[in-house]
Short mmCIF file of C-alpha atoms in Angstrom, two decimals:
data_model
loop_
_atom_site.label_atom_id
_atom_site.label_comp_id
_atom_site.label_asym_id
_atom_site.label_seq_id
_atom_site.Cartn_x
_atom_site.Cartn_y
_atom_site.Cartn_z
CA MET A 1 14.88 -35.77 -6.24
CA ASP A 2 14.61 -39.80 -6.94
CA LEU A 3 11.25 -39.98 -8.25
CA THR A 4 10.36 -43.77 -8.06
CA LEU A 5 9.00 -44.20 -4.94
CA VAL A 6 6.86 -41.33 -5.46
CA PRO A 7 3.79 -43.40 -6.67
CA LEU A 8 3.94 -45.54 -3.88
CA LEU A 9 3.73 -42.98 -0.82
CA ALA A 10 1.40 -41.17 -3.49
CA ILE A 11 -1.41 -44.25 -2.14
CA LEU A 12 0.19 -44.92 1.05
CA SER A 13 -0.43 -41.13 1.90
CA SER A 14 -4.03 -41.17 2.33
CA LEU A 15 -4.26 -44.87 3.80
CA ALA A 16 -1.57 -43.90 6.25
CA ALA A 17 -4.06 -41.19 7.62
CA VAL A 18 -6.75 -43.52 8.08
CA PRO A 19 -5.37 -45.48 11.65
CA PHE A 20 -4.92 -41.67 13.23
CA ILE A 21 -8.20 -40.70 11.80
CA LEU A 22 -9.57 -43.88 13.87
CA TRP A 23 -7.79 -43.02 16.81
CA SER A 24 -9.11 -39.09 16.81
CA SER A 25 -12.29 -40.20 16.82
CA SER A 26 -13.47 -37.95 19.65
CA LYS A 27 -11.62 -35.04 18.45
CA PRO A 28 -13.12 -34.07 15.32
CA ASN A 29 -11.18 -31.27 15.07
CA LEU A 30 -7.86 -33.17 15.14
CA ARG A 31 -9.48 -35.95 13.35
CA GLU A 32 -10.57 -33.65 10.15
CA THR A 33 -6.63 -32.13 10.36
CA TRP A 34 -4.78 -35.50 9.76
CA THR A 35 -7.54 -35.66 6.84
CA ILE A 36 -6.95 -32.86 5.27
CA ILE A 37 -3.06 -32.90 6.04
CA ALA A 38 -2.84 -36.19 4.00
CA ALA A 39 -4.98 -34.29 1.17
CA LEU A 40 -1.96 -31.96 1.09
CA VAL A 41 0.42 -34.45 1.12
CA LYS A 42 -1.57 -36.50 -1.45
CA PHE A 43 -1.82 -33.81 -3.92
CA GLY A 44 2.06 -32.26 -3.12
CA LEU A 45 3.18 -35.61 -3.93
CA VAL A 46 1.20 -35.94 -7.06
CA LEU A 47 2.78 -32.49 -8.34
CA THR A 48 6.23 -33.50 -8.19
CA LEU A 49 5.66 -35.90 -11.49
CA LEU A 50 4.45 -33.36 -13.25
CA PRO A 51 7.42 -32.73 -14.84
CA SER A 52 8.17 -35.71 -15.58
CA ALA A 53 5.14 -36.49 -17.03
CA LEU A 54 4.65 -33.16 -19.59
CA ASN A 55 8.19 -34.56 -21.15
CA GLY A 56 6.46 -37.84 -21.68
CA GLU A 57 8.66 -39.86 -19.25
CA SER A 58 6.78 -42.81 -16.58
CA VAL A 59 7.96 -43.77 -13.65
CA SER A 60 7.67 -47.27 -12.93
CA LEU A 61 8.20 -48.61 -9.64
CA HIS A 62 7.90 -52.73 -9.82
CA LEU A 63 7.13 -53.77 -6.24
CA PHE A 64 6.73 -57.84 -6.60
CA ASP A 65 5.71 -60.80 -7.82
CA LEU A 66 2.36 -62.60 -7.78
CA ALA A 67 3.52 -65.13 -10.26
CA PRO A 68 6.52 -65.52 -12.43
CA GLY A 69 5.32 -62.95 -14.90
CA LEU A 70 2.67 -61.43 -13.01
CA PRO A 71 4.17 -58.77 -11.55
CA PHE A 72 2.14 -55.94 -8.61
CA ALA A 73 4.04 -52.63 -10.60
CA LEU A 74 3.14 -48.99 -10.56
CA ASN A 75 3.51 -46.54 -13.38
CA ALA A 76 2.92 -43.11 -13.39
CA ASP A 77 3.08 -42.28 -16.88
CA PRO A 78 1.15 -39.24 -18.65
CA LEU A 79 -2.35 -40.43 -18.26
CA GLY A 80 -1.86 -41.59 -15.06
CA VAL A 81 -0.76 -38.42 -13.29
CA PHE A 82 -3.14 -36.18 -15.27
CA PHE A 83 -5.69 -38.39 -13.89
CA ALA A 84 -4.08 -38.54 -10.13
CA VAL A 85 -3.44 -34.46 -10.57
CA ILE A 86 -7.69 -34.14 -10.45
CA ALA A 87 -8.42 -36.75 -7.92
CA SER A 88 -5.84 -35.43 -5.59
CA GLY A 89 -7.12 -31.98 -6.47
CA LEU A 90 -10.40 -32.29 -6.27
CA TRP A 91 -10.51 -34.40 -3.07
CA ILE A 92 -8.32 -30.91 -0.78
CA PHE A 93 -11.61 -29.35 -1.70
CA THR A 94 -13.87 -32.69 -0.73
CA SER A 95 -12.70 -32.67 2.33
CA PHE A 96 -13.39 -28.83 3.38
CA TYR A 97 -16.67 -28.82 2.10
CA SER A 98 -17.19 -32.71 3.38
CA ILE A 99 -16.10 -30.83 7.65
CA GLY A 100 -18.90 -27.97 6.94
CA TYR A 101 -21.36 -30.65 5.64
CA VAL A 102 -21.49 -33.70 8.32
CA ARG A 103 -21.26 -31.39 11.21
CA GLY A 104 -24.18 -29.16 9.87
CA HIS A 105 -26.37 -32.34 8.70
CA LYS A 106 -25.38 -33.81 11.91
CA GLU A 107 -24.20 -36.87 10.19
CA HIS A 108 -23.98 -40.25 12.32
CA LYS A 109 -20.63 -42.51 12.22
CA GLN A 110 -18.56 -39.06 10.90
CA THR A 111 -15.22 -41.07 11.78
CA ARG A 112 -15.94 -43.98 10.10
CA TYR A 113 -16.84 -41.31 6.88
CA TYR A 114 -13.75 -39.91 7.10
CA ALA A 115 -11.75 -43.15 6.97
CA SER A 116 -13.48 -44.27 4.08
CA PHE A 117 -13.05 -41.54 2.10
CA ALA A 118 -9.31 -41.87 2.73
CA ILE A 119 -9.10 -45.61 1.52
CA CYS A 120 -10.96 -44.41 -1.68
CA LEU A 121 -9.13 -41.74 -2.47
CA SER A 122 -5.90 -44.21 -2.10
CA ALA A 123 -7.47 -47.12 -4.71
CA THR A 124 -8.19 -44.01 -7.24
CA ILE A 125 -4.51 -43.19 -7.12
CA GLY A 126 -3.69 -46.61 -6.56
CA ILE A 127 -5.96 -46.90 -10.03
CA ALA A 128 -4.21 -44.27 -11.45
CA PHE A 129 -1.01 -45.01 -11.06
CA SER A 130 -1.26 -48.85 -12.14
CA GLY A 131 1.27 -50.51 -14.33
CA ASN A 132 -0.42 -53.01 -15.81
CA LEU A 133 -4.37 -54.95 -15.67
CA LEU A 134 -3.18 -57.13 -12.69
CA THR A 135 -2.62 -54.12 -10.46
CA PHE A 136 -5.53 -51.67 -12.16
CA ILE A 137 -7.78 -54.58 -10.83
CA VAL A 138 -6.82 -54.66 -7.53
CA PHE A 139 -7.12 -51.14 -7.06
CA TYR A 140 -10.03 -51.08 -8.44
CA GLU A 141 -12.01 -53.17 -6.39
CA LEU A 142 -10.63 -51.78 -3.47
CA LEU A 143 -12.10 -48.63 -4.89
CA THR A 144 -15.40 -50.58 -4.87
CA LEU A 145 -15.58 -52.41 -1.23
CA ALA A 146 -13.59 -48.65 0.03
CA THR A 147 -17.04 -46.77 -1.11
CA TYR A 148 -19.25 -48.74 -0.15
CA PRO A 149 -19.86 -47.63 3.81
CA LEU A 150 -19.33 -44.29 2.05
CA VAL A 151 -22.95 -45.57 -0.04
CA ILE A 152 -24.44 -47.08 2.97
CA HIS A 153 -23.62 -44.34 5.55
CA THR A 154 -26.69 -43.13 6.25
CA GLU A 155 -28.20 -46.99 6.90
CA SER A 156 -31.43 -46.07 5.72
CA ASP A 157 -33.37 -48.87 4.21
CA ASP A 158 -33.32 -46.55 1.06
CA ALA A 159 -29.33 -46.25 1.50
CA ILE A 160 -29.02 -50.14 1.97
CA LYS A 161 -30.94 -51.22 -0.59
CA ALA A 162 -28.38 -48.57 -2.70
CA GLY A 163 -25.52 -49.91 -0.58
CA ARG A 164 -26.30 -54.11 -2.35
CA LYS A 165 -27.46 -52.94 -5.66
CA TYR A 166 -24.30 -50.92 -6.16
CA LEU A 167 -22.16 -54.43 -4.59
CA ALA A 168 -23.93 -56.38 -7.18
CA PHE A 169 -22.95 -54.13 -10.53
CA THR A 170 -19.54 -53.15 -9.72
CA LEU A 171 -18.41 -56.82 -8.05
CA THR A 172 -20.00 -58.88 -11.35
CA ALA A 173 -18.07 -56.23 -12.89
CA GLY A 174 -14.66 -57.05 -11.28
CA LEU A 175 -15.37 -60.15 -12.77
CA LEU A 176 -15.71 -59.74 -15.81
CA LEU A 177 -12.82 -57.55 -15.65
CA ILE A 178 -10.65 -60.30 -14.14
CA ALA A 179 -11.81 -63.24 -16.73
CA ALA A 180 -11.32 -60.50 -19.48
CA ALA A 181 -7.87 -60.03 -18.27
CA GLY A 182 -6.98 -63.99 -18.00
CA MET A 183 -7.70 -63.70 -21.55
CA VAL A 184 -5.31 -61.62 -22.46
CA TYR A 185 -2.31 -62.87 -20.28
CA TYR A 186 -3.57 -66.09 -22.44
CA TYR A 187 -2.91 -64.83 -25.57
CA THR A 188 -0.57 -61.74 -25.11
CA GLY A 189 1.19 -63.72 -22.28
CA THR A 190 1.96 -59.63 -20.86
CA LEU A 191 -1.04 -57.30 -18.53
CA ASP A 192 1.33 -54.30 -18.95
CA PHE A 193 -0.32 -51.45 -20.34
CA THR A 194 1.11 -50.14 -23.72
CA PRO A 195 0.14 -46.66 -25.90
CA GLY A 196 -0.64 -48.25 -28.22
CA GLY A 197 -2.62 -51.55 -27.26
CA ILE A 198 -1.12 -54.97 -26.24
CA LEU A 199 -3.34 -57.73 -28.88
CA GLY A 200 -1.58 -55.81 -32.33
CA ASP A 201 0.96 -58.29 -33.61
CA SER A 202 -1.35 -61.42 -31.48
CA ASP A 203 -2.92 -63.59 -33.42
CA ILE A 204 -6.09 -63.74 -31.97
CA PRO A 205 -9.69 -65.11 -33.53
CA TYR A 206 -11.99 -62.41 -34.71
CA HIS A 207 -14.45 -64.07 -32.22
CA MET A 208 -12.54 -64.82 -29.14
CA ILE A 209 -11.40 -60.36 -29.98
CA LEU A 210 -15.08 -59.91 -29.17
CA VAL A 211 -15.11 -61.95 -26.48
CA MET A 212 -12.08 -59.90 -24.54
CA PHE A 213 -14.52 -56.93 -25.59
CA ILE A 214 -17.40 -58.30 -24.65
CA LEU A 215 -16.04 -58.81 -21.07
CA PHE A 216 -14.02 -55.19 -21.23
CA LEU A 217 -16.90 -53.89 -21.88
CA GLY A 218 -18.96 -54.86 -18.95
CA GLY A 219 -16.51 -54.49 -16.91
CA VAL A 220 -15.57 -51.10 -16.50
CA GLY A 221 -19.20 -50.10 -18.80
CA VAL A 222 -20.56 -50.43 -14.96
CA LYS A 223 -18.63 -48.14 -13.26
CA ALA A 224 -18.32 -46.30 -16.34
CA GLY A 225 -22.25 -45.08 -16.11
CA ILE A 226 -22.97 -47.53 -20.02
CA MET A 227 -26.34 -47.37 -20.69
CA PRO A 228 -27.85 -50.12 -19.24
CA LEU A 229 -25.84 -50.75 -16.80
CA HIS A 230 -26.27 -47.64 -15.21
CA GLY A 231 -28.37 -48.80 -12.69
CA TRP A 232 -26.87 -47.85 -9.23
CA LEU A 233 -25.54 -44.21 -10.05
CA PRO A 234 -28.79 -42.89 -9.77
CA ALA A 235 -30.02 -45.21 -6.66
CA ALA A 236 -26.76 -43.72 -5.29
CA MET A 237 -27.34 -40.63 -4.05
CA ALA A 238 -29.15 -42.19 -0.92
CA ALA A 239 -25.50 -40.93 0.36
CA PRO A 240 -24.72 -38.58 1.72
CA THR A 241 -23.64 -35.07 -0.79
CA PRO A 242 -19.87 -35.29 -0.47
CA VAL A 243 -19.97 -39.03 -1.08
CA SER A 244 -22.19 -38.27 -4.88
CA ALA A 245 -19.10 -35.85 -5.06
CA LEU A 246 -16.84 -38.18 -4.62
CA LEU A 247 -19.03 -40.97 -6.82
CA HIS A 248 -19.39 -38.74 -9.40
CA ALA A 249 -17.03 -36.29 -9.89
CA VAL A 250 -13.60 -37.26 -8.42
CA ALA A 251 -13.19 -41.38 -7.99
CA VAL A 252 -15.67 -43.97 -8.91
CA VAL A 253 -17.33 -42.91 -11.95
CA LYS A 254 -13.89 -41.06 -12.79
CA SER A 255 -12.07 -44.56 -12.67
CA GLY A 256 -14.85 -45.89 -14.85
CA VAL A 257 -14.16 -44.10 -17.87
CA PHE A 258 -9.80 -44.03 -17.19
CA ALA A 259 -10.74 -47.44 -17.26
CA VAL A 260 -12.00 -46.87 -20.23
CA LEU A 261 -9.51 -45.23 -21.82
CA ARG A 262 -6.65 -48.19 -20.41
CA VAL A 263 -8.65 -50.53 -22.16
CA VAL A 264 -9.18 -48.92 -25.91
CA GLY A 265 -5.58 -47.34 -25.50
CA TYR A 266 -3.02 -49.20 -23.91
CA VAL A 267 -4.99 -52.98 -24.06
CA PHE A 268 -6.79 -53.43 -27.48
CA GLY A 269 -5.34 -50.04 -29.63
CA VAL A 270 -6.99 -47.77 -31.64
CA ASP A 271 -5.43 -50.05 -34.78
CA VAL A 272 -7.23 -53.13 -33.23
CA MET A 273 -10.76 -51.19 -31.88
CA GLY A 274 -10.84 -49.68 -35.93
CA ASP A 275 -9.86 -52.83 -38.03
CA TYR A 276 -12.64 -55.15 -36.24
CA GLY A 277 -15.10 -52.16 -35.77
CA LEU A 278 -15.54 -52.84 -31.87
CA ASN A 279 -15.39 -49.01 -31.24
CA ASP A 280 -18.58 -48.28 -33.36
CA ILE A 281 -20.20 -50.38 -30.40
CA ILE A 282 -19.48 -48.06 -28.60
CA ILE A 283 -20.40 -45.17 -29.92
CA VAL A 284 -23.86 -46.41 -30.41
CA LEU A 285 -23.87 -46.84 -26.38
CA ALA A 286 -22.98 -44.20 -25.92
CA GLY A 287 -24.90 -41.61 -28.00
CA ALA A 288 -27.58 -43.43 -26.96
CA THR A 289 -26.42 -43.59 -22.90
CA ILE A 290 -26.26 -38.97 -23.88
CA ILE A 291 -29.56 -38.52 -25.39
CA LEU A 292 -31.41 -40.73 -22.66
CA ALA A 293 -30.05 -39.70 -19.49
CA SER A 294 -30.55 -35.91 -20.85
CA LEU A 295 -33.75 -36.77 -21.82
CA ILE A 296 -34.85 -39.31 -18.07
CA ALA A 297 -32.89 -35.71 -16.10
CA PHE A 298 -35.61 -33.67 -17.22
CA ALA A 299 -38.22 -35.97 -15.23
CA GLN A 300 -36.34 -35.82 -11.84
CA ASP A 301 -37.35 -33.45 -9.43
CA ASN A 302 -35.06 -33.87 -6.86
CA LEU A 303 -31.95 -31.95 -6.92
CA LYS A 304 -29.18 -34.62 -6.73
CA ARG A 305 -31.25 -37.39 -8.96
CA ARG A 306 -31.01 -34.68 -11.47
CA LEU A 307 -27.82 -34.36 -11.85
CA ALA A 308 -27.23 -38.51 -11.41
CA TYR A 309 -28.19 -38.93 -14.39
CA SER A 310 -26.36 -35.37 -15.61
CA THR A 311 -23.71 -37.55 -14.87
CA VAL A 312 -24.49 -40.67 -16.67
CA GLY A 313 -24.61 -38.48 -19.94
CA HIS A 314 -21.36 -36.47 -19.40
CA LEU A 315 -19.41 -39.72 -19.00
CA SER A 316 -20.45 -41.17 -22.34
CA TYR A 317 -18.71 -37.71 -23.44
CA ILE A 318 -15.95 -38.95 -22.78
CA VAL A 319 -16.40 -43.16 -23.27
CA LEU A 320 -18.04 -41.15 -27.04
CA GLY A 321 -15.07 -39.35 -27.60
CA ILE A 322 -12.33 -42.32 -27.24
CA ALA A 323 -14.66 -43.94 -29.48
CA LEU A 324 -14.14 -41.78 -32.18
CA LEU A 325 -10.61 -42.99 -32.37
CA THR A 326 -9.02 -39.95 -34.06
CA PRO A 327 -6.59 -37.23 -31.93
CA LEU A 328 -8.65 -34.82 -31.19
CA GLY A 329 -11.73 -37.24 -30.20
CA ILE A 330 -9.46 -38.68 -27.74
CA GLN A 331 -8.20 -35.47 -26.98
CA GLY A 332 -11.57 -33.85 -26.00
CA GLY A 333 -12.81 -37.22 -24.16
CA ILE A 334 -9.16 -36.83 -22.31
CA MET A 335 -10.00 -32.91 -21.42
CA HIS A 336 -13.67 -33.75 -20.72
CA ILE A 337 -12.31 -35.80 -17.51
CA ALA A 338 -11.24 -32.43 -15.85
CA ALA A 339 -13.63 -30.17 -17.44
CA HIS A 340 -16.73 -32.48 -16.03
CA ALA A 341 -14.92 -32.84 -12.34
CA THR A 342 -14.34 -29.28 -11.72
CA MET A 343 -17.94 -28.55 -13.26
CA LYS A 344 -20.17 -31.30 -11.72
CA ILE A 345 -18.48 -31.33 -7.92
CA THR A 346 -19.50 -27.48 -7.92
CA LEU A 347 -23.25 -28.76 -8.83
CA PHE A 348 -23.14 -31.54 -6.29
CA PHE A 349 -21.26 -29.12 -3.50
CA CYS A 350 -24.48 -26.45 -4.72
CA ALA A 351 -26.96 -29.12 -3.82
CA GLY A 352 -25.20 -30.02 -0.68
CA ALA A 353 -25.22 -26.32 0.61
CA ILE A 354 -29.28 -26.41 -0.10
CA ILE A 355 -29.48 -29.60 1.97
CA VAL A 356 -27.98 -28.41 4.47
CA ASN A 357 -28.86 -24.83 4.63
CA LEU A 358 -32.06 -24.69 3.54
CA HIS A 359 -33.05 -28.50 4.36
CA ARG A 360 -35.05 -29.10 0.52
CA THR A 361 -34.07 -31.49 -1.94
CA GLU A 362 -37.09 -31.15 -5.13
CA ILE A 363 -36.33 -28.83 -7.18
CA SER A 364 -39.75 -27.16 -7.32
CA ASN A 365 -38.69 -26.41 -3.23
CA LEU A 366 -35.78 -23.84 -5.09
CA ASN A 367 -38.02 -20.83 -5.86
CA GLY A 368 -36.60 -17.65 -4.05
CA ILE A 369 -33.31 -19.12 -2.82
CA ALA A 370 -31.22 -17.10 -5.52
CA LYS A 371 -31.33 -14.44 -2.92
CA VAL A 372 -30.68 -16.08 0.60
CA MET A 373 -27.57 -17.96 -1.56
CA PRO A 374 -25.61 -16.02 -3.57
CA TRP A 375 -23.11 -17.61 -3.97
CA THR A 376 -23.93 -20.86 -3.68
CA MET A 377 -26.86 -20.11 -6.56
CA GLY A 378 -23.70 -17.87 -8.93
CA ALA A 379 -21.67 -21.06 -8.65
CA PHE A 380 -24.53 -23.61 -10.36
CA VAL A 381 -25.09 -21.92 -12.40
CA VAL A 382 -20.93 -21.65 -13.54
CA GLY A 383 -21.59 -25.35 -13.45
CA SER A 384 -24.91 -25.68 -15.31
CA MET A 385 -23.74 -23.35 -18.00
CA GLY A 386 -20.18 -25.91 -18.97
CA LEU A 387 -22.25 -28.41 -18.71
CA ALA A 388 -24.23 -27.22 -21.60
CA GLY A 389 -21.70 -25.94 -23.38
CA ILE A 390 -21.18 -22.67 -23.40
CA PRO A 391 -18.46 -19.81 -22.97
CA PRO A 392 -15.57 -19.76 -21.61
CA ILE A 393 -16.82 -22.57 -18.80
CA ASN A 394 -14.01 -25.54 -18.99
CA GLY A 395 -17.19 -28.05 -20.58
CA PHE A 396 -16.98 -25.80 -23.67
CA PHE A 397 -13.37 -26.19 -24.67
CA SER A 398 -13.86 -30.22 -23.91
CA LYS A 399 -16.66 -30.09 -26.12
CA PHE A 400 -14.70 -28.26 -28.84
CA TYR A 401 -12.77 -30.63 -29.16
CA LEU A 402 -14.58 -33.48 -29.57
CA ILE A 403 -17.04 -31.93 -32.20
CA SER A 404 -14.08 -31.09 -33.63
CA GLY A 405 -13.07 -34.49 -33.47
CA SER A 406 -16.36 -35.84 -34.79
CA LEU A 407 -15.34 -34.32 -37.87
CA GLU A 408 -12.00 -35.46 -38.21
CA GLY A 409 -13.37 -38.98 -38.57
CA ASP A 410 -15.25 -37.58 -40.58
CA MET A 411 -18.56 -38.61 -38.53
CA MET A 412 -21.32 -36.09 -38.27
CA ILE A 413 -24.20 -38.12 -36.07
CA PRO A 414 -21.48 -37.70 -32.86
CA VAL A 415 -21.32 -33.95 -33.94
CA ILE A 416 -25.24 -34.17 -33.97
CA ILE A 417 -25.99 -36.17 -30.42
CA LEU A 418 -22.92 -32.95 -29.16
CA ILE A 419 -25.41 -30.70 -29.95
CA VAL A 420 -28.66 -32.14 -29.23
CA SER A 421 -27.08 -32.66 -25.26
CA GLY A 422 -25.72 -29.71 -25.01
CA LEU A 423 -29.54 -28.29 -25.69
CA LEU A 424 -30.66 -30.47 -23.41
CA ASN A 425 -28.49 -29.98 -20.94
CA ALA A 426 -29.55 -26.05 -21.21
CA GLY A 427 -33.48 -27.66 -21.09
CA TYR A 428 -33.41 -29.32 -17.16
CA PHE A 429 -30.53 -26.70 -15.68
CA PHE A 430 -31.90 -23.16 -16.51
CA PRO A 431 -35.59 -24.01 -15.55
CA ILE A 432 -33.82 -24.73 -12.25
CA ILE A 433 -31.95 -21.18 -12.03
CA HIS A 434 -34.70 -19.38 -13.45
CA ARG A 435 -36.50 -21.13 -10.12
CA ALA A 436 -33.88 -19.71 -8.06
CA TYR A 437 -33.96 -16.15 -9.37
CA PHE A 438 -36.89 -15.49 -10.42
CA LYS A 439 -39.99 -17.24 -8.58
CA LYS A 440 -41.08 -15.85 -5.28
CA GLY A 441 -39.56 -17.84 -2.45
CA GLU A 442 -41.91 -18.38 0.97
CA GLY A 443 -40.12 -18.96 4.72
CA LEU A 444 -36.54 -18.23 2.94
CA GLU A 445 -36.51 -14.76 5.59
CA LYS A 446 -34.08 -16.80 8.21
CA TYR A 447 -31.59 -17.99 5.70
CA GLY A 448 -28.45 -17.58 4.62
CA GLU A 449 -25.99 -18.43 2.98
CA ALA A 450 -24.47 -22.41 4.38
CA SER A 451 -20.75 -22.27 6.69
CA PRO A 452 -17.55 -20.97 4.48
CA PHE A 453 -16.27 -24.39 4.94
CA MET A 454 -19.17 -24.88 2.01
CA VAL A 455 -19.19 -22.26 -0.03
CA VAL A 456 -15.77 -21.72 -0.10
CA PRO A 457 -14.84 -25.46 -1.53
CA ILE A 458 -18.44 -24.30 -4.20
CA VAL A 459 -16.99 -21.05 -5.29
CA ILE A 460 -12.89 -22.15 -5.91
CA THR A 461 -14.38 -24.92 -7.87
CA ALA A 462 -16.62 -22.53 -10.30
CA THR A 463 -13.94 -20.49 -10.36
CA LEU A 464 -11.60 -22.94 -11.64
CA SER A 465 -14.50 -23.91 -14.32
CA VAL A 466 -14.24 -20.59 -15.59
CA LEU A 467 -10.61 -20.33 -15.33
CA PHE A 468 -9.38 -23.59 -17.36
CA GLY A 469 -12.05 -22.62 -20.00
CA LEU A 470 -10.70 -19.05 -20.13
CA PHE A 471 -7.13 -20.78 -19.36
CA PRO A 472 -6.13 -24.51 -20.72
CA ASN A 473 -2.78 -24.71 -19.79
CA LEU A 474 -2.98 -22.77 -16.37
CA PHE A 475 -1.73 -24.53 -13.40
CA PHE A 476 -1.33 -27.64 -15.10
CA ASN A 477 -0.50 -27.68 -19.10
CA PHE A 478 -3.83 -30.26 -18.87
CA PHE A 479 -4.46 -28.70 -22.06
CA ASP A 480 -0.39 -29.87 -24.03
CA LEU A 481 -0.50 -33.11 -21.50
CA ALA A 482 -4.05 -33.99 -22.83
CA ALA A 483 -2.99 -33.71 -26.36
CA GLN A 484 0.78 -35.25 -25.39
CA ILE A 485 -1.67 -38.55 -24.31
CA SER A 486 -3.48 -38.75 -27.35
CA GLU A 487 -0.50 -37.84 -29.44
CA SER A 488 0.76 -41.03 -27.99
CA LEU A 489 -1.64 -43.57 -28.69
CA PHE A 490 -1.26 -43.15 -32.91
CA ASN A 491 3.00 -42.47 -32.52
CA SER A 492 2.98 -45.51 -30.61
CA PRO A 493 3.57 -48.72 -32.57
CA SER A 494 2.16 -52.27 -30.88
CA PRO A 495 4.49 -54.52 -29.47
#
């Protein structure tokens, strides 16, 4: 099979479903069928690229030139395929879950919801398969615009304010990215992502390298949730819970940390980052974000906001791993992209099931709910244990490699940060579990589990978190692929 067109088809598959979703607005079953078909087709197309990625090969497609030397090009390299498998795979579960959520919660404008979701996933796969900074920025901004209707979906005052804040942060970040890309092109004459970086042999003054780095850090740090650029993320919890799952586990913030990896490993390169001490800046910011976000999470009684601050902290696990500039550290960061995705989407799914079924949003009102929602709370336990780094959940495995990467670089402070963070995670998650299982609840007699459309995806994503913790190469050889991607950043010389 000729794979050349597969990256383009994978991007377009969900986009092509949008007209059918809009056309079927008066027929909910048909509308949601288009969503499921698009999700399955997208995932199937992405999987056809996996064998090439595991062999260290890329599938490239040059679409057209925006200007001489500025191609709009796709390149499904191993890192892009790794990210695309996660995003497209979890969209399937989110699509089924959304059916139970929007119907159970009687959401309005459901057709707009599904259409926006489909565009978001096209943009996310476009980000994964971008062959250069120009293509990346186009899809990065498309994701921003497509997500906005989802953030303001309820159209409440809080949602509108959250949407404005989201656009203010993310569109400003986009302008910084454009400026940074312009500087890179001026000094190197290329915007192509290259393992090992494209700045290594360029004679660029130190102060200009620093300016470029600050622009890039501002550009990608917003969606990566690095403090103090994280303010939009907790505010966006005004959106429906499946949107929160999209924001925190599948698309937006994962695109942010994916962008950090692209910038560090494929634009600057590990040598330039280390020689100029730029990684130290990231380590300080990421380390501070991990600890501060965890401490702020303790103060949140709203379940989704506590999960939001947990996400802010765990995104910086990934950023910290990348900034270690060691093979094991970067491998751990890449693995945590996948691990955090399955664990956090499970927790947000659980929160949504509780909201729809029990109409409760505050942690202080969750006494005894495990008795009426045993599957949901069992999955919540799995996600919580994994984020705290307890085996055999996949969060333990990725954190083990992050700590190993710190020791590989003779850095003890990141080790301490990761250990303390694990304790803080346990501190703000386990009281929820204790309350649900061991405190007596009131007014729960008439309730039971949520809709199977919600419970089945919850159980599946929790099970995946356990299975990938026990068998990291199960299904998709994620462990081998993460190791291969990390090694390529050290073995590929800069041009």
